CSV table of C-alpha atoms and ligand atoms in Angstrom, one decimal:
chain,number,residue,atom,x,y,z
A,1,UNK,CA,-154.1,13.2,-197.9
A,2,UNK,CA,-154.3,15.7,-200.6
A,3,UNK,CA,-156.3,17.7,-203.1
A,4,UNK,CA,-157.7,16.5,-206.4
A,5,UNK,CA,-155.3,16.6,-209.4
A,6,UNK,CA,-155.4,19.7,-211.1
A,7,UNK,CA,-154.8,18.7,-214.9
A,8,UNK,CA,-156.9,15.3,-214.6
A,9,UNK,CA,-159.8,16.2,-216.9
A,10,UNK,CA,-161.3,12.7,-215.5
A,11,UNK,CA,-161.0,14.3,-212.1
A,12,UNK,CA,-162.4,17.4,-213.2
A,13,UNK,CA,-165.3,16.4,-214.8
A,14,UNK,CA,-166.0,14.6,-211.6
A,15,UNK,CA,-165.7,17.6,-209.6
A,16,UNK,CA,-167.8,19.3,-211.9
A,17,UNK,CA,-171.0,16.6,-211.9
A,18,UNK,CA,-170.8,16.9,-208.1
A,19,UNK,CA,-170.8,19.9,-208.1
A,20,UNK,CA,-173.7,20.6,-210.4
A,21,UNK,CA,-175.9,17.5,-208.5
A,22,UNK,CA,-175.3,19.6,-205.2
A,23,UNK,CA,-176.3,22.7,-206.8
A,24,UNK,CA,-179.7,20.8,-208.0
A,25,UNK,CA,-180.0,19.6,-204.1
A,26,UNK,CA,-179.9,22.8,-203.0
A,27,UNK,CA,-181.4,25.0,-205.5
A,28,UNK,CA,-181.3,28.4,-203.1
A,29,UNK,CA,-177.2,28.8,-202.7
A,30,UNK,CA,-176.2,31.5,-203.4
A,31,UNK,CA,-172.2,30.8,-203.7
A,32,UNK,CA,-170.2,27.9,-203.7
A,33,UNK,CA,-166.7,27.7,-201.9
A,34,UNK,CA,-163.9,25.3,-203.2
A,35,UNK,CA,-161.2,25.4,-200.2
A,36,UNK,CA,-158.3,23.1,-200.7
A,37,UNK,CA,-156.8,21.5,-197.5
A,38,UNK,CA,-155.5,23.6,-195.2
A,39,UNK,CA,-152.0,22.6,-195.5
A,40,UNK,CA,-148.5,24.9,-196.0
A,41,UNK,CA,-147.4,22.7,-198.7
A,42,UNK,CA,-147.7,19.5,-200.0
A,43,UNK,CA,-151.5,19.3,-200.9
A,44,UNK,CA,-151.4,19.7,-204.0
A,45,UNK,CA,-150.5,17.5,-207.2
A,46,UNK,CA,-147.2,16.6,-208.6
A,47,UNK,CA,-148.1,14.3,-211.4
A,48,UNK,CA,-146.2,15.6,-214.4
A,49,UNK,CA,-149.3,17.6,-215.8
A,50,UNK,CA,-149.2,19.5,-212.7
A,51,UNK,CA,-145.7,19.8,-211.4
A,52,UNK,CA,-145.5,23.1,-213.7
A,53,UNK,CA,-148.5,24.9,-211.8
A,54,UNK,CA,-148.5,26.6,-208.9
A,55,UNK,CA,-150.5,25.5,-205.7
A,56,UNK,CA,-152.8,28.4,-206.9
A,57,UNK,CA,-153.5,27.4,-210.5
A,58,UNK,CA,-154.5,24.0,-209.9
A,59,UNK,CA,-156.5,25.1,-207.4
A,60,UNK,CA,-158.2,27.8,-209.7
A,61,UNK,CA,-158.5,24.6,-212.3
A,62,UNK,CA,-160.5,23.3,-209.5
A,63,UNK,CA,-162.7,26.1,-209.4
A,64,UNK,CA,-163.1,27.1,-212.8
A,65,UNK,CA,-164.5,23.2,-213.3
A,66,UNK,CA,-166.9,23.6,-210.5
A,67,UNK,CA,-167.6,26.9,-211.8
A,68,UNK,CA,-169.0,25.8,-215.5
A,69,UNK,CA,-172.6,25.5,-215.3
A,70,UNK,CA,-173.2,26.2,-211.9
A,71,UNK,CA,-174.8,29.2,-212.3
A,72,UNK,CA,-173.9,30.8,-208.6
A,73,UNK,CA,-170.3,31.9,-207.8
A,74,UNK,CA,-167.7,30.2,-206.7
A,75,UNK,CA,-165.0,31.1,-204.5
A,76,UNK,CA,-161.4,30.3,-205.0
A,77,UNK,CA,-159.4,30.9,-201.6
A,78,UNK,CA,-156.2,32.7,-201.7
A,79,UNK,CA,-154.9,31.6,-198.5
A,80,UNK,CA,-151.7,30.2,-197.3
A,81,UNK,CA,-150.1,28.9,-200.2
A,82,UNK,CA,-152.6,29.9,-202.8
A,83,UNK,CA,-152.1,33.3,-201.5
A,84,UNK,CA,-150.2,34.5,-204.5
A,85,UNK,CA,-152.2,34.8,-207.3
A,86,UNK,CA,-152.6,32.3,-210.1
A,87,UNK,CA,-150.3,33.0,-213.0
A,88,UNK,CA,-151.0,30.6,-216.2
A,89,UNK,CA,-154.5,30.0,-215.6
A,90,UNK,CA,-157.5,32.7,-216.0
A,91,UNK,CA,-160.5,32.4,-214.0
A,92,UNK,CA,-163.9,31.6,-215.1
A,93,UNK,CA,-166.4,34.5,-214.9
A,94,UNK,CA,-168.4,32.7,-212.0
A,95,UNK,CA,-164.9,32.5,-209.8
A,96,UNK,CA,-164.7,35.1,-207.0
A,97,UNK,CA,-161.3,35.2,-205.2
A,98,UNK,CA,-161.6,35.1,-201.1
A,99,UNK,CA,-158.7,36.5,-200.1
A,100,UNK,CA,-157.1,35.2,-196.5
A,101,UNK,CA,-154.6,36.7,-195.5
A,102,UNK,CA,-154.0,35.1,-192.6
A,103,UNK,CA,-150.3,35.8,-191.9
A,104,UNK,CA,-149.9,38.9,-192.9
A,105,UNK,CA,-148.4,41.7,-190.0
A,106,UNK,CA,-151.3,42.1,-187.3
A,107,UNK,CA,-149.3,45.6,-186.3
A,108,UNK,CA,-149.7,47.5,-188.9
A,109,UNK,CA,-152.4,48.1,-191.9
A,110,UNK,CA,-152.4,46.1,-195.1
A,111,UNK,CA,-151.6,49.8,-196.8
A,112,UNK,CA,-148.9,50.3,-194.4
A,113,UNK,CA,-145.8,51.1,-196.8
A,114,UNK,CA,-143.2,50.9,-193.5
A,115,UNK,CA,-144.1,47.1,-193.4
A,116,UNK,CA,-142.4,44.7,-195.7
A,117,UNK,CA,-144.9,41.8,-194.6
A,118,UNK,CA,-148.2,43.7,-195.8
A,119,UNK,CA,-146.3,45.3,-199.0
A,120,UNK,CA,-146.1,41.8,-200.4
A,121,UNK,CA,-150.1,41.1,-199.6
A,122,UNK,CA,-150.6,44.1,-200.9
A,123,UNK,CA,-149.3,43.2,-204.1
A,124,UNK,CA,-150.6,40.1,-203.6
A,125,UNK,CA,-154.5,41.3,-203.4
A,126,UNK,CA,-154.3,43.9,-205.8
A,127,UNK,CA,-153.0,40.7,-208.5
A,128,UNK,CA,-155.8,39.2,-207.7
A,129,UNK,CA,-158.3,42.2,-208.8
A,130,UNK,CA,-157.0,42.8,-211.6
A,131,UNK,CA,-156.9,39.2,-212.8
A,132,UNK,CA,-160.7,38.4,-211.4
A,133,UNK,CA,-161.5,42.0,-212.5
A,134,UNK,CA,-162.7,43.4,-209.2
A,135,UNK,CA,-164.6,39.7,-207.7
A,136,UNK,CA,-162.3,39.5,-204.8
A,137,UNK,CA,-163.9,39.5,-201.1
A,138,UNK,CA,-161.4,39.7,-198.2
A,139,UNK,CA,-162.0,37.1,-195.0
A,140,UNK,CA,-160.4,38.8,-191.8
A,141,UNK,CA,-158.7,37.0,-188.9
A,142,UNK,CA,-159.3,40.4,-186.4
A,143,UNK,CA,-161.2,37.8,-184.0
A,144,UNK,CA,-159.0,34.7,-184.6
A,145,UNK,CA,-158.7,33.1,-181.2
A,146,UNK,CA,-155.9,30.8,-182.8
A,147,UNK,CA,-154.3,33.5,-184.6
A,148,UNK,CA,-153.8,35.5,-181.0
A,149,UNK,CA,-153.5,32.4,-179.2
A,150,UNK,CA,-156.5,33.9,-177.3
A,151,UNK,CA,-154.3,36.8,-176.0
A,152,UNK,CA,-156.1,40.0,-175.9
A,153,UNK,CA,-155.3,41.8,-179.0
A,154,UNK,CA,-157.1,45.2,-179.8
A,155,UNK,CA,-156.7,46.3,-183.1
A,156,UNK,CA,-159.0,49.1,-183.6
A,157,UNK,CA,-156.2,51.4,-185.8
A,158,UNK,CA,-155.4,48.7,-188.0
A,159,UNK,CA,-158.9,48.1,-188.9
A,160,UNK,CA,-160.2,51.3,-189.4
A,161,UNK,CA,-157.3,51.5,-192.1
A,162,UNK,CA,-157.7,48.7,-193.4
A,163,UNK,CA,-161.5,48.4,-193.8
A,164,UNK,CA,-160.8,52.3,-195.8
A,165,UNK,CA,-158.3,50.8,-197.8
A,166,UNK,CA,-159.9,47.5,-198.8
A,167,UNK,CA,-163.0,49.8,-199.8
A,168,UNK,CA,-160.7,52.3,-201.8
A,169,UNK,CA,-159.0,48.8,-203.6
A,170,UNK,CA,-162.2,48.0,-204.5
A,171,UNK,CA,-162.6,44.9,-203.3
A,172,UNK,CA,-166.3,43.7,-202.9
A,173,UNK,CA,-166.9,42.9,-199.5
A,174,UNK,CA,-165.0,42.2,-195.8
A,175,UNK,CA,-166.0,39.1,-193.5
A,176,UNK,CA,-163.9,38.3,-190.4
A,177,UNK,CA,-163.9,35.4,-188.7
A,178,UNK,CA,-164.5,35.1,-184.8
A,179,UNK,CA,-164.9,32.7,-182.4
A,180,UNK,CA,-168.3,32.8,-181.0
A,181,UNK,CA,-168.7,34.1,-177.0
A,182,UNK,CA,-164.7,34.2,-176.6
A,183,UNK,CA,-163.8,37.0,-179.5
A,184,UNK,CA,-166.8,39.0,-178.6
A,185,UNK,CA,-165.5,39.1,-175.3
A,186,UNK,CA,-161.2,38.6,-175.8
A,187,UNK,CA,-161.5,40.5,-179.2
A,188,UNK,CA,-164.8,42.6,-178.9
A,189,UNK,CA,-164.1,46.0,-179.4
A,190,UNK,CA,-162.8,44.3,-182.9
A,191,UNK,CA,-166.0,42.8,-183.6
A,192,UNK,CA,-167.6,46.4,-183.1
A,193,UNK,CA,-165.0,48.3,-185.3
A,194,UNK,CA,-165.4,46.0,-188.0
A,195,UNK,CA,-169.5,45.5,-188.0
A,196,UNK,CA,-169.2,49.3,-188.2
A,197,UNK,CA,-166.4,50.0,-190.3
A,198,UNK,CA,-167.9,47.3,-193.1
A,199,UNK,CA,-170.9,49.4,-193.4
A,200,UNK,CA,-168.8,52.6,-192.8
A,201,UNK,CA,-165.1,52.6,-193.0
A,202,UNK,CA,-164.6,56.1,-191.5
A,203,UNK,CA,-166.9,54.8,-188.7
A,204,UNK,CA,-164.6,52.1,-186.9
A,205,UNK,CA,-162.4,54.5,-185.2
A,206,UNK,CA,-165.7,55.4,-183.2
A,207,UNK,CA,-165.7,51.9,-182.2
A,208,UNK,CA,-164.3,52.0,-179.2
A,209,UNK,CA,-165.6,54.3,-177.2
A,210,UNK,CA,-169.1,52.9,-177.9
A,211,UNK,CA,-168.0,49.5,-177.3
A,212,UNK,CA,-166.4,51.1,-173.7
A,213,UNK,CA,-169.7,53.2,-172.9
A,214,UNK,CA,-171.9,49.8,-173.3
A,215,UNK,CA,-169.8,47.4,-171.4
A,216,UNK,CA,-167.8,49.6,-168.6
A,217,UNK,CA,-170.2,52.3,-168.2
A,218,UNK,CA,-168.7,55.0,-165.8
A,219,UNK,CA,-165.3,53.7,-166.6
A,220,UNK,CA,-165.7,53.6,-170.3
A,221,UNK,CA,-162.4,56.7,-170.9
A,222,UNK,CA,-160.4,54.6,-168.7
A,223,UNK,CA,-160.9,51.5,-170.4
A,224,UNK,CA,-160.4,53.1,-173.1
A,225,UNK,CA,-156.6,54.5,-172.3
A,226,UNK,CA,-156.0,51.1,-171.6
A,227,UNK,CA,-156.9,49.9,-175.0
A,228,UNK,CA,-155.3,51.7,-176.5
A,229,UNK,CA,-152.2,51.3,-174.4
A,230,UNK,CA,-152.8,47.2,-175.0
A,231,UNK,CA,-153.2,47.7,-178.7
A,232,UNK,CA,-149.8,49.6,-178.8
A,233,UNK,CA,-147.8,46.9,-176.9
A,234,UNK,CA,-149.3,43.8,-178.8
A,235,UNK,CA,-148.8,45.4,-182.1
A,236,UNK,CA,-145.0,44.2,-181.2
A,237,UNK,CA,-146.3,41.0,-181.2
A,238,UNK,CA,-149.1,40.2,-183.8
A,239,UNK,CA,-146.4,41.0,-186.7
A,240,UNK,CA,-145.0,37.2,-187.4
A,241,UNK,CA,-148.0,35.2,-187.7
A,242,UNK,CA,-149.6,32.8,-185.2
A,243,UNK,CA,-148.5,34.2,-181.4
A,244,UNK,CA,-148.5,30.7,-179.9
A,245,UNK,CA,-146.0,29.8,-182.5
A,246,UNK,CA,-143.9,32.8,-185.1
A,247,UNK,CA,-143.1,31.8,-188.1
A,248,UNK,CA,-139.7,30.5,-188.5
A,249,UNK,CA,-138.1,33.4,-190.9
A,250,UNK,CA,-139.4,35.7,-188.5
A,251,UNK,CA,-138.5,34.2,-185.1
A,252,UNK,CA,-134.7,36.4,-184.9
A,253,UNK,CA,-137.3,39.8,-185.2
A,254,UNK,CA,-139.8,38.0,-183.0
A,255,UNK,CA,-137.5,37.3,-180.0
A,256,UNK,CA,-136.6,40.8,-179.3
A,257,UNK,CA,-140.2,42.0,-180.0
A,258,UNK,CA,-141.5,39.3,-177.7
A,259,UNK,CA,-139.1,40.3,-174.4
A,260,UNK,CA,-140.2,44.1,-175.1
A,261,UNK,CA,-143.9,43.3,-175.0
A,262,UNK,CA,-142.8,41.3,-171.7
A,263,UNK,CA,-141.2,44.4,-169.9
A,264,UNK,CA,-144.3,46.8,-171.8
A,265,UNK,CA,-147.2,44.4,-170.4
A,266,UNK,CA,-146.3,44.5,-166.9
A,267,UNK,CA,-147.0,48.0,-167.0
A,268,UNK,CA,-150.8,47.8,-168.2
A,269,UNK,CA,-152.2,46.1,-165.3
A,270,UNK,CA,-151.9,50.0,-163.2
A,271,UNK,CA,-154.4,51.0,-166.0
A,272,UNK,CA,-157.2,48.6,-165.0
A,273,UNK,CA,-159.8,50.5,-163.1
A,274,UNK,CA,-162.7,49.6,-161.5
A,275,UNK,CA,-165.2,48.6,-164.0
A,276,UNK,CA,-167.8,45.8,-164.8
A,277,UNK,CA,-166.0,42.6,-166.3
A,278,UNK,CA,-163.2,43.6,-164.0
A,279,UNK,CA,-162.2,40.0,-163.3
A,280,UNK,CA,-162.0,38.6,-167.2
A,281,UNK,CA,-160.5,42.1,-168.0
A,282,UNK,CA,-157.4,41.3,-165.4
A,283,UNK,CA,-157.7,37.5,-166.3
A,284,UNK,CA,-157.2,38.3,-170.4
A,285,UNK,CA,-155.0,40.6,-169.1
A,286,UNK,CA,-153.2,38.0,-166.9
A,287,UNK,CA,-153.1,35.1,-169.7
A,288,UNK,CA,-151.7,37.3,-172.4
A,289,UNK,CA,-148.5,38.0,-170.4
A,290,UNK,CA,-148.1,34.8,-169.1
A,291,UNK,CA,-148.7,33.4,-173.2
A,292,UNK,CA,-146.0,36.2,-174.2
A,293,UNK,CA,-143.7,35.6,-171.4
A,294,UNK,CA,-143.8,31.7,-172.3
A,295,UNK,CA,-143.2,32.7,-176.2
A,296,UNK,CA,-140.5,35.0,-175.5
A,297,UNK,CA,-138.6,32.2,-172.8
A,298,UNK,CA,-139.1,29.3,-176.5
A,299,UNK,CA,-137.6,32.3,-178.6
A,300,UNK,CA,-134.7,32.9,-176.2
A,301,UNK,CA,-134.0,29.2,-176.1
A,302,UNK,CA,-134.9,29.6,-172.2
A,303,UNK,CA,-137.3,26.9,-170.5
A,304,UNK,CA,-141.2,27.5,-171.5
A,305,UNK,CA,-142.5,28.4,-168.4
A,306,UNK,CA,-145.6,25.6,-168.3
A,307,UNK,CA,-146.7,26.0,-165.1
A,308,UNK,CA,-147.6,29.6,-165.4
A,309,UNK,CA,-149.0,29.2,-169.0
A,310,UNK,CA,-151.3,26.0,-167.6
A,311,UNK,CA,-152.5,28.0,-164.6
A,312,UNK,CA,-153.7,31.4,-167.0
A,313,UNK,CA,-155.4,28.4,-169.2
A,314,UNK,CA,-157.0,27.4,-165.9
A,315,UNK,CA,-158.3,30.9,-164.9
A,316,UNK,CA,-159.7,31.9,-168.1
A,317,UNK,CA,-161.0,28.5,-168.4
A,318,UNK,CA,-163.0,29.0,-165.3
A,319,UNK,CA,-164.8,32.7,-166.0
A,320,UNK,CA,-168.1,32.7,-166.5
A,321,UNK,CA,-169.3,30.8,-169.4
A,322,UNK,CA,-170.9,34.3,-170.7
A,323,UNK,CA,-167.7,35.9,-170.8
A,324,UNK,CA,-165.6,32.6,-172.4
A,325,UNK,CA,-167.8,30.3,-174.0
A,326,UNK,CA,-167.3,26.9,-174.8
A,327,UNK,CA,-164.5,28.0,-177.0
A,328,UNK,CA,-162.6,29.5,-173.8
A,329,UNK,CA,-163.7,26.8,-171.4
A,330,UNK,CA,-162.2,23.8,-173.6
A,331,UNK,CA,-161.0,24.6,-177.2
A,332,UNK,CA,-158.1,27.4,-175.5
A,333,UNK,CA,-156.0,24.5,-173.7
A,334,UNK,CA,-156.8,22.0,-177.0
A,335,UNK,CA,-155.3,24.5,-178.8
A,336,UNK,CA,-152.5,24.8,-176.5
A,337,UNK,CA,-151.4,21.1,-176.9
A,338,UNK,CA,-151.6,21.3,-180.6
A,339,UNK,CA,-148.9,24.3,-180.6
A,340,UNK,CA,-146.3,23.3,-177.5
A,341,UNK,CA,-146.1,20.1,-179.8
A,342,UNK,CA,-145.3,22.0,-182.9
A,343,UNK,CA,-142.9,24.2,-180.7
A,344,UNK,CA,-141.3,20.8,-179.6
A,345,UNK,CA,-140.9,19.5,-183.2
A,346,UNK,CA,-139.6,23.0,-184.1
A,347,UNK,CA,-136.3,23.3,-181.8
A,348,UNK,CA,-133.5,25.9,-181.9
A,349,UNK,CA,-135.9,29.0,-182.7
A,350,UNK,CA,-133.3,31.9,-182.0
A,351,UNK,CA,-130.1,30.0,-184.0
A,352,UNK,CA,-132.6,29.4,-186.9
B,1,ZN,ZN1,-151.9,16.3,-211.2
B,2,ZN,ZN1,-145.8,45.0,-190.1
């Protein structure tokens, strides 16, 4: 399985006439998006027309031919390895990049110069500005359940500075994605700082007190000393790509961060108070350091500790469909399965 070859002008012009009879179908669009597969690597062509372009000019081939005649834009996705910006090809007018950057470093802002990770997406977004002259929209992961492995990650600093920056960049426009009733509830004071900060950069920061007033009422300060004290200790963790599984470059840095966050965590339950939505509060809560403390045991080469990881699945699986959705109540352990097998494929972390 693959994408379409990117210097086929057979191909192409098929791309293009499908494109255009969809466009007729569906006369009111108002953008097109042409994602590749979402593979690492490997998706793309290697026939001998392509073998000299990078994952991110064929796929800009792919989107200038779509883009020729079709009158609306078109999005090209920067995103895992189209993430660096195409360097032989130019894009059409019509082409808007949607930059992804999906695993970038979580703990600190994209303008954070102390972070090597975000330096290079950095460069990375402002490439692709200046070669779509200022068309580029950024798509967030600040409510990715499979990002966070559904731990509870606030991240309220990091998007107030990044929501300024992207606006100062001059970038056109923010989306983030989320994962229905589960991020509004696992990663909702997110939600609120970015639905005010994309309006409002300078307004995010107020995002969490508002989002503490509405939902814990009396308690709202409290809960908000504890989110803050949360954000501080996951931003250890949400540095080396997907929690449930670190990238492999990163896993020596990970496995140290990871048994910090451990020792850091069991200090946050004190800082629960009495408040409505207690019990998810103290079950998130619960789940994240059992997710961390099974991460940290795979880094350290130790057992994963199953049985505590299965039983967190269980109890967050069982909250109140309000509070977890359908995505809590069944994707959360799918999800699960699909990364303990990847951790099993992926032996040896620390000695890598
Ligand atoms: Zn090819
Ligand atoms: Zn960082």
């Amino acid at each position: 399985m693959g994408n379409v070859c990117g210097t086929s002008t057979a191909a192409l012009a098929v791309v293009g006439r499908r494109a255009r009879e969809l466009r007729a179908l569906l006369p009111h669009t108002g953008s097109i998006h042409v994602w590749g597969h979402d593979l690492w690597s490997g998706g793309w062509c290697a026939c001998s027309g392509c073998r000299r372009l990078s994952p991110s000019d064929q796929a800009l081939r792919v989107g200038n031919a779509v883009a020729a005649g079709a009158g609306v834009d078109v999005f090209h996705l920067a995103y895992h390895d189209t993430i660096a910006p195409p360097t032989t090809v130019r894009p059409d007018p019509g082409v808007v990049a949607e930059f992804a950057p999906r695993e970038r470093c979580y703990g600190h802002a994209l303008d954070d110069a102390t972070c090597a990770v975000n330096l290079r997406y950095r460069a990375a977004l402002e490439a692709h500005l200046a070669l779509f002259e200022g068309r580029v929209d950024v798509f967030e992961y600040y409510g990715d359940a499979i990002l966070f492995g559904g731990c509870a990650v606030p991240l309220l600093e990091v998007i107030a500075r990044d929501l300024d920056f992207y606006a100062h960049a001059g970038v056109r426009g923010v989306s983030c994605l989320v994962f229905g009733t589960y991020s509004l509830s696992a990663y909702g004071a997110n939600v609120e700082a970015f639905a005010r900060g994309a309006l409002a950069p300078g307004a995010a920061r107020a995002a969490a007190a508002t989002r503490c007033a509405h939902r814990y009422g009396a308690a709202a300060p409290a809960m908000a000393s504890y989110l803050a004290a949360l954000e501080r200790v996951m931003a250890g963790v949400v540095q080396y790509g997907d929690v449930l599984l670190p990238a492999r470059e990163h896993r020596p840095a990970a496995r140290s961060a990871y048994a910090t966050a451990v020792r850091e965590l069991a200090d946050l339950g004190a800082l629960l108070t009495a408040a409505p939505h207690l019990a998810a509060e103290r079950a998130l809560l619960d789940y994240t350091v059992a997710v961390v403390a099974t991460l940290a045991a795979w880094l350290g080469a130790d057992p994963e500790r199953d049985a505590v990881l299965a039983d967190a699945i269980r109890r967050i699986a069982a909250l109140d469909p309000s509070v977890v959705g359908t995505w809590g109540a069944y994707n959360l352990e799918m999800t699960h399965g699909f990364f303990a097998n990847a951790r099993r494929e992926s032996r040896a972390p620390a000695a890598d």
